Amino acid sequence: MVAPPDNDVLWARALHFQHNDGSPALSGVSLGVREGEILAVSGPRGSGKTTLLRCLSGLVRPLRGEVWFNSVPVHTMGPVTRERLRRDRFGWIDPAPVLVPELNVWENAALPLMLRGTSRRRAKTAALEWLERLDIGELARKRPYELRQSERQRVSIARALAPAPTVLFADEPTAPLYQADRAHVLRTLTTAARSHGITVILATHDTATASLADRTVSLLDGRHVNTVHLPPVTESENGGTSQTRAGNGAGSGTGAGAGTDAEGRAACSLSV
């Protein structure tokens, strides 16, 4: 077991996970996330994004591999310790809002704070602040059944941000929102994260959402994908085809092929 780099708030090495039917969900994924960074985990549906977030947050234990939070091994923690970690240090946003029907909007948003022992008054103040930022402050006393789906999702986002978590895991957080609402909610989320020093791990299949992050990690079939930019194909003098070097040539990762011609090609390689 190797300790992670000191500047990574979260660090994972060679994560493997299987679904209940035995099919692989993650196959050797490794990554590091710096403090205050917004990291997008992109990929098509079924690529392993949600499973990766669940392993990193301690919701599930990987079949093999390591997960470290601030140099503390999460993968060796027992269920009670992992639950305490999620309650005190992590926030989570699901693709579909899950609210307590017996509580009103501000009580739902304040619930994580009150579970930590924060006074009702202080928890309410923090909850109302985030509800206002998300343009639903006027709904504070309504019950979840009185809200539209998009409004319930905003309450879920306020609930995740109100305790100012160290790490926020956001699994397709704008999926239930109308297109017109997505940009505003994402700006609120990313601005809040940067101003409060919150590390965000954002799972998304939407390229526009991923572009708001500081860095993107791509998954495909449970593996980390490296994008390789290939040189364009040009006609040779003898009628055949040849590959010419464009810019700085082939590279991997975002920005590695910045000098590649617009008509160049791209392939992807899977990490082992």
Tab-separated table of N, CA, C and O in Angstrom, residues 25-31 39-50 52-53 201-207 210-211 213 215-229 252-255 267-272:
chain	number	residue	atom	x	y	z
A	25	ALA	N	-17.483	-3.134	-13.768
A	25	ALA	CA	-17.897	-1.737	-13.810
A	25	ALA	C	-16.691	-0.820	-13.864
A	25	ALA	O	-16.722	0.228	-14.511
A	26	LEU	N	-15.619	-1.198	-13.162
A	26	LEU	CA	-14.346	-0.483	-13.212
A	26	LEU	C	-13.237	-1.504	-13.396
A	26	LEU	O	-13.251	-2.568	-12.774
A	27	SER	N	-12.278	-1.157	-14.232
A	27	SER	CA	-11.172	-2.076	-14.525
A	27	SER	C	-9.846	-1.336	-14.428
A	27	SER	O	-9.300	-0.874	-15.427
A	28	GLY	N	-9.352	-1.149	-13.201
A	28	GLY	CA	-8.026	-0.581	-13.000
A	28	GLY	C	-7.939	0.918	-13.138
A	28	GLY	O	-6.923	1.442	-13.605
A	29	VAL	N	-8.969	1.651	-12.734
A	29	VAL	CA	-8.976	3.112	-12.865
A	29	VAL	C	-8.144	3.746	-11.751
A	29	VAL	O	-8.301	3.414	-10.575
A	30	SER	N	-7.265	4.677	-12.111
A	30	SER	CA	-6.461	5.434	-11.155
A	30	SER	C	-6.598	6.926	-11.453
A	30	SER	O	-6.685	7.317	-12.617
A	31	LEU	N	-6.632	7.735	-10.411
A	31	LEU	CA	-6.663	9.188	-10.598
A	31	LEU	C	-6.337	9.885	-9.291
A	31	LEU	O	-6.394	9.300	-8.224
A	39	LEU	N	-13.190	18.536	-11.091
A	39	LEU	CA	-12.822	17.469	-12.017
A	39	LEU	C	-14.080	16.881	-12.631
A	39	LEU	O	-14.998	16.467	-11.913
A	40	ALA	N	-14.147	16.859	-13.955
A	40	ALA	CA	-15.265	16.221	-14.650
A	40	ALA	C	-14.879	14.797	-15.020
A	40	ALA	O	-13.794	14.561	-15.554
A	41	VAL	N	-15.753	13.856	-14.699
A	41	VAL	CA	-15.595	12.474	-15.140
A	41	VAL	C	-16.604	12.264	-16.256
A	41	VAL	O	-17.820	12.255	-16.012
A	42	SER	N	-16.125	12.169	-17.481
A	42	SER	CA	-17.019	12.114	-18.637
A	42	SER	C	-17.036	10.717	-19.232
A	42	SER	O	-16.183	9.877	-18.947
A	43	GLY	N	-18.008	10.520	-20.085
A	43	GLY	CA	-18.144	9.229	-20.747
A	43	GLY	C	-19.602	8.931	-20.997
A	43	GLY	O	-20.490	9.516	-20.373
A	44	PRO	N	-19.889	8.001	-21.906
A	44	PRO	CA	-21.285	7.649	-22.199
A	44	PRO	C	-21.934	6.931	-21.017
A	44	PRO	O	-21.253	6.510	-20.076
A	45	ARG	N	-23.240	6.799	-21.057
A	45	ARG	CA	-23.941	6.056	-20.024
A	45	ARG	C	-23.424	4.614	-19.988
A	45	ARG	O	-23.233	3.991	-21.019
A	46	GLY	N	-23.214	4.100	-18.780
A	46	GLY	CA	-22.697	2.747	-18.637
A	46	GLY	C	-21.189	2.648	-18.661
A	46	GLY	O	-20.634	1.547	-18.642
A	47	SER	N	-20.497	3.788	-18.692
A	47	SER	CA	-19.033	3.759	-18.775
A	47	SER	C	-18.361	3.599	-17.417
A	47	SER	O	-17.153	3.388	-17.356
A	48	GLY	N	-19.114	3.720	-16.312
A	48	GLY	CA	-18.535	3.542	-14.984
A	48	GLY	C	-18.417	4.816	-14.174
A	48	GLY	O	-17.815	4.809	-13.092
A	49	LYS	N	-19.011	5.913	-14.643
A	49	LYS	CA	-18.863	7.201	-13.948
A	49	LYS	C	-19.455	7.151	-12.536
A	49	LYS	O	-18.809	7.535	-11.568
A	50	THR	N	-20.710	6.693	-12.435
A	50	THR	CA	-21.366	6.645	-11.120
A	50	THR	C	-20.643	5.686	-10.191
A	50	THR	O	-20.453	5.978	-8.998
A	52	LEU	N	-17.505	4.926	-10.169
A	52	LEU	CA	-16.273	5.561	-9.717
A	52	LEU	C	-16.556	6.541	-8.584
A	52	LEU	O	-15.859	6.553	-7.560
A	53	LEU	N	-17.594	7.376	-8.737
A	53	LEU	CA	-17.941	8.326	-7.680
A	53	LEU	C	-18.338	7.606	-6.397
A	53	LEU	O	-17.980	8.031	-5.296
A	201	ILE	N	-16.191	16.639	-7.838
A	201	ILE	CA	-16.033	15.572	-8.828
A	201	ILE	C	-17.389	15.412	-9.497
A	201	ILE	O	-18.369	15.013	-8.871
A	202	LEU	N	-17.431	15.759	-10.764
A	202	LEU	CA	-18.678	15.922	-11.513
A	202	LEU	C	-18.762	14.858	-12.597
A	202	LEU	O	-17.952	14.841	-13.525
A	203	ALA	N	-19.720	13.955	-12.477
A	203	ALA	CA	-19.942	12.949	-13.507
A	203	ALA	C	-20.929	13.490	-14.531
A	203	ALA	O	-22.003	13.985	-14.166
A	204	THR	N	-20.566	13.425	-15.795
A	204	THR	CA	-21.448	13.950	-16.844
A	204	THR	C	-21.132	13.296	-18.180
A	204	THR	O	-20.002	12.901	-18.445
A	205	HIS	N	-22.160	13.163	-19.004
A	205	HIS	CA	-21.941	12.730	-20.382
A	205	HIS	C	-22.076	13.900	-21.341
A	205	HIS	O	-21.962	13.744	-22.554
A	206	ASP	N	-22.301	15.101	-20.776
A	206	ASP	CA	-22.529	16.304	-21.577
A	206	ASP	C	-21.221	17.099	-21.708
A	206	ASP	O	-20.625	17.504	-20.706
A	207	THR	N	-20.780	17.332	-22.918
A	207	THR	CA	-19.506	18.011	-23.134
A	207	THR	C	-19.541	19.460	-22.665
A	207	THR	O	-18.542	19.994	-22.192
A	210	ALA	N	-18.968	19.364	-18.943
A	210	ALA	CA	-17.581	19.009	-18.656
A	210	ALA	C	-16.631	20.170	-18.916
A	210	ALA	O	-15.596	20.302	-18.257
A	211	SER	N	-16.981	21.048	-19.854
A	211	SER	CA	-16.092	22.160	-20.193
A	211	SER	C	-15.951	23.169	-19.061
A	211	SER	O	-15.023	23.973	-19.061
A	213	ALA	N	-15.275	22.397	-16.024
A	213	ALA	CA	-14.344	21.853	-15.037
A	213	ALA	C	-12.913	22.293	-15.341
A	213	ALA	O	-12.591	22.747	-16.439
A	215	ARG	N	-10.461	20.165	-15.247
A	215	ARG	CA	-9.818	19.032	-15.914
A	215	ARG	C	-10.867	17.955	-16.129
A	215	ARG	O	-11.841	17.871	-15.398
A	216	THR	N	-10.670	17.150	-17.168
A	216	THR	CA	-11.619	16.085	-17.481
A	216	THR	C	-10.908	14.744	-17.558
A	216	THR	O	-9.831	14.629	-18.144
A	217	VAL	N	-11.511	13.751	-16.931
A	217	VAL	CA	-11.066	12.359	-17.037
A	217	VAL	C	-12.164	11.600	-17.767
A	217	VAL	O	-13.334	11.686	-17.383
A	218	SER	N	-11.816	10.896	-18.822
A	218	SER	CA	-12.816	10.186	-19.621
A	218	SER	C	-12.786	8.691	-19.333
A	218	SER	O	-11.715	8.091	-19.202
A	219	LEU	N	-13.968	8.101	-19.232
A	219	LEU	CA	-14.102	6.665	-19.027
A	219	LEU	C	-14.823	6.035	-20.206
A	219	LEU	O	-15.680	6.651	-20.834
A	220	LEU	N	-14.458	4.800	-20.481
A	220	LEU	CA	-15.143	4.002	-21.494
A	220	LEU	C	-15.067	2.551	-21.050
A	220	LEU	O	-13.971	2.017	-20.847
A	221	ASP	N	-16.223	1.934	-20.878
A	221	ASP	CA	-16.291	0.535	-20.428
A	221	ASP	C	-15.481	0.298	-19.161
A	221	ASP	O	-14.773	-0.708	-19.029
A	222	GLY	N	-15.557	1.267	-18.235
A	222	GLY	CA	-14.911	1.090	-16.943
A	222	GLY	C	-13.422	1.327	-16.924
A	222	GLY	O	-12.756	1.021	-15.929
A	223	ARG	N	-12.886	1.885	-17.994
A	223	ARG	CA	-11.450	2.151	-18.063
A	223	ARG	C	-11.198	3.622	-18.365
A	223	ARG	O	-11.999	4.272	-19.027
A	224	HIS	N	-10.067	4.108	-17.891
A	224	HIS	CA	-9.639	5.482	-18.150
A	224	HIS	C	-9.197	5.571	-19.601
A	224	HIS	O	-8.370	4.781	-20.070
A	225	VAL	N	-9.732	6.550	-20.323
A	225	VAL	CA	-9.432	6.710	-21.742
A	225	VAL	C	-8.461	7.864	-21.936
A	225	VAL	O	-8.650	8.949	-21.386
A	226	ASN	N	-7.428	7.632	-22.724
A	226	ASN	CA	-6.534	8.705	-23.161
A	226	ASN	C	-6.813	8.991	-24.627
A	226	ASN	O	-6.763	8.089	-25.461
A	227	THR	N	-7.158	10.243	-24.937
A	227	THR	CA	-7.403	10.615	-26.330
A	227	THR	C	-6.083	10.873	-27.028
A	227	THR	O	-5.249	11.628	-26.552
A	228	VAL	N	-5.886	10.217	-28.153
A	228	VAL	CA	-4.658	10.358	-28.937
A	228	VAL	C	-5.008	11.027	-30.256
A	228	VAL	O	-5.829	10.517	-31.015
A	229	HIS	N	-4.417	12.181	-30.527
A	229	HIS	CA	-4.689	12.919	-31.766
A	229	HIS	C	-3.722	12.440	-32.853
A	229	HIS	O	-2.515	12.540	-32.708
A	252	SER	N	-1.555	13.120	-25.945
A	252	SER	CA	-2.665	12.532	-25.220
A	252	SER	C	-3.148	13.493	-24.182
A	252	SER	O	-2.435	14.374	-23.750
A	253	GLY	N	-4.417	13.304	-23.795
A	253	GLY	CA	-5.006	14.168	-22.783
A	253	GLY	C	-5.552	15.432	-23.415
A	253	GLY	O	-5.367	15.705	-24.590
A	254	THR	N	-6.234	16.226	-22.619
A	254	THR	CA	-6.801	17.453	-23.150
A	254	THR	C	-5.712	18.439	-23.475
A	254	THR	O	-4.785	18.638	-22.712
A	255	GLY	N	-5.832	19.030	-24.651
A	255	GLY	CA	-4.872	20.037	-25.056
A	255	GLY	C	-3.622	19.465	-25.684
A	255	GLY	O	-2.801	20.201	-26.211
A	267	ALA	N	-8.053	9.019	-32.058
A	267	ALA	CA	-8.350	7.672	-31.587
A	267	ALA	C	-8.297	7.711	-30.081
A	267	ALA	O	-8.003	8.741	-29.490
A	268	CYS	N	-8.590	6.607	-29.441
A	268	CYS	CA	-8.469	6.589	-27.997
A	268	CYS	C	-7.810	5.311	-27.543
A	268	CYS	O	-7.966	4.264	-28.177
A	269	SER	N	-7.029	5.388	-26.494
A	269	SER	CA	-6.384	4.214	-25.932
A	269	SER	C	-6.863	4.045	-24.506
A	269	SER	O	-7.084	5.016	-23.791
A	270	LEU	N	-7.058	2.808	-24.081
A	270	LEU	CA	-7.540	2.516	-22.749
A	270	LEU	C	-6.368	2.247	-21.833
A	270	LEU	O	-5.428	1.545	-22.192
A	271	SER	N	-6.462	2.809	-20.614
A	271	SER	CA	-5.410	2.564	-19.651
A	271	SER	C	-5.481	1.132	-19.157
A	271	SER	O	-6.535	0.512	-19.130
A	272	VAL	N	-4.347	0.607	-18.772
A	272	VAL	CA	-4.306	-0.761	-18.278
A	272	VAL	C	-4.623	-0.760	-16.794
A	272	VAL	O	-4.093	0.047	-16.057
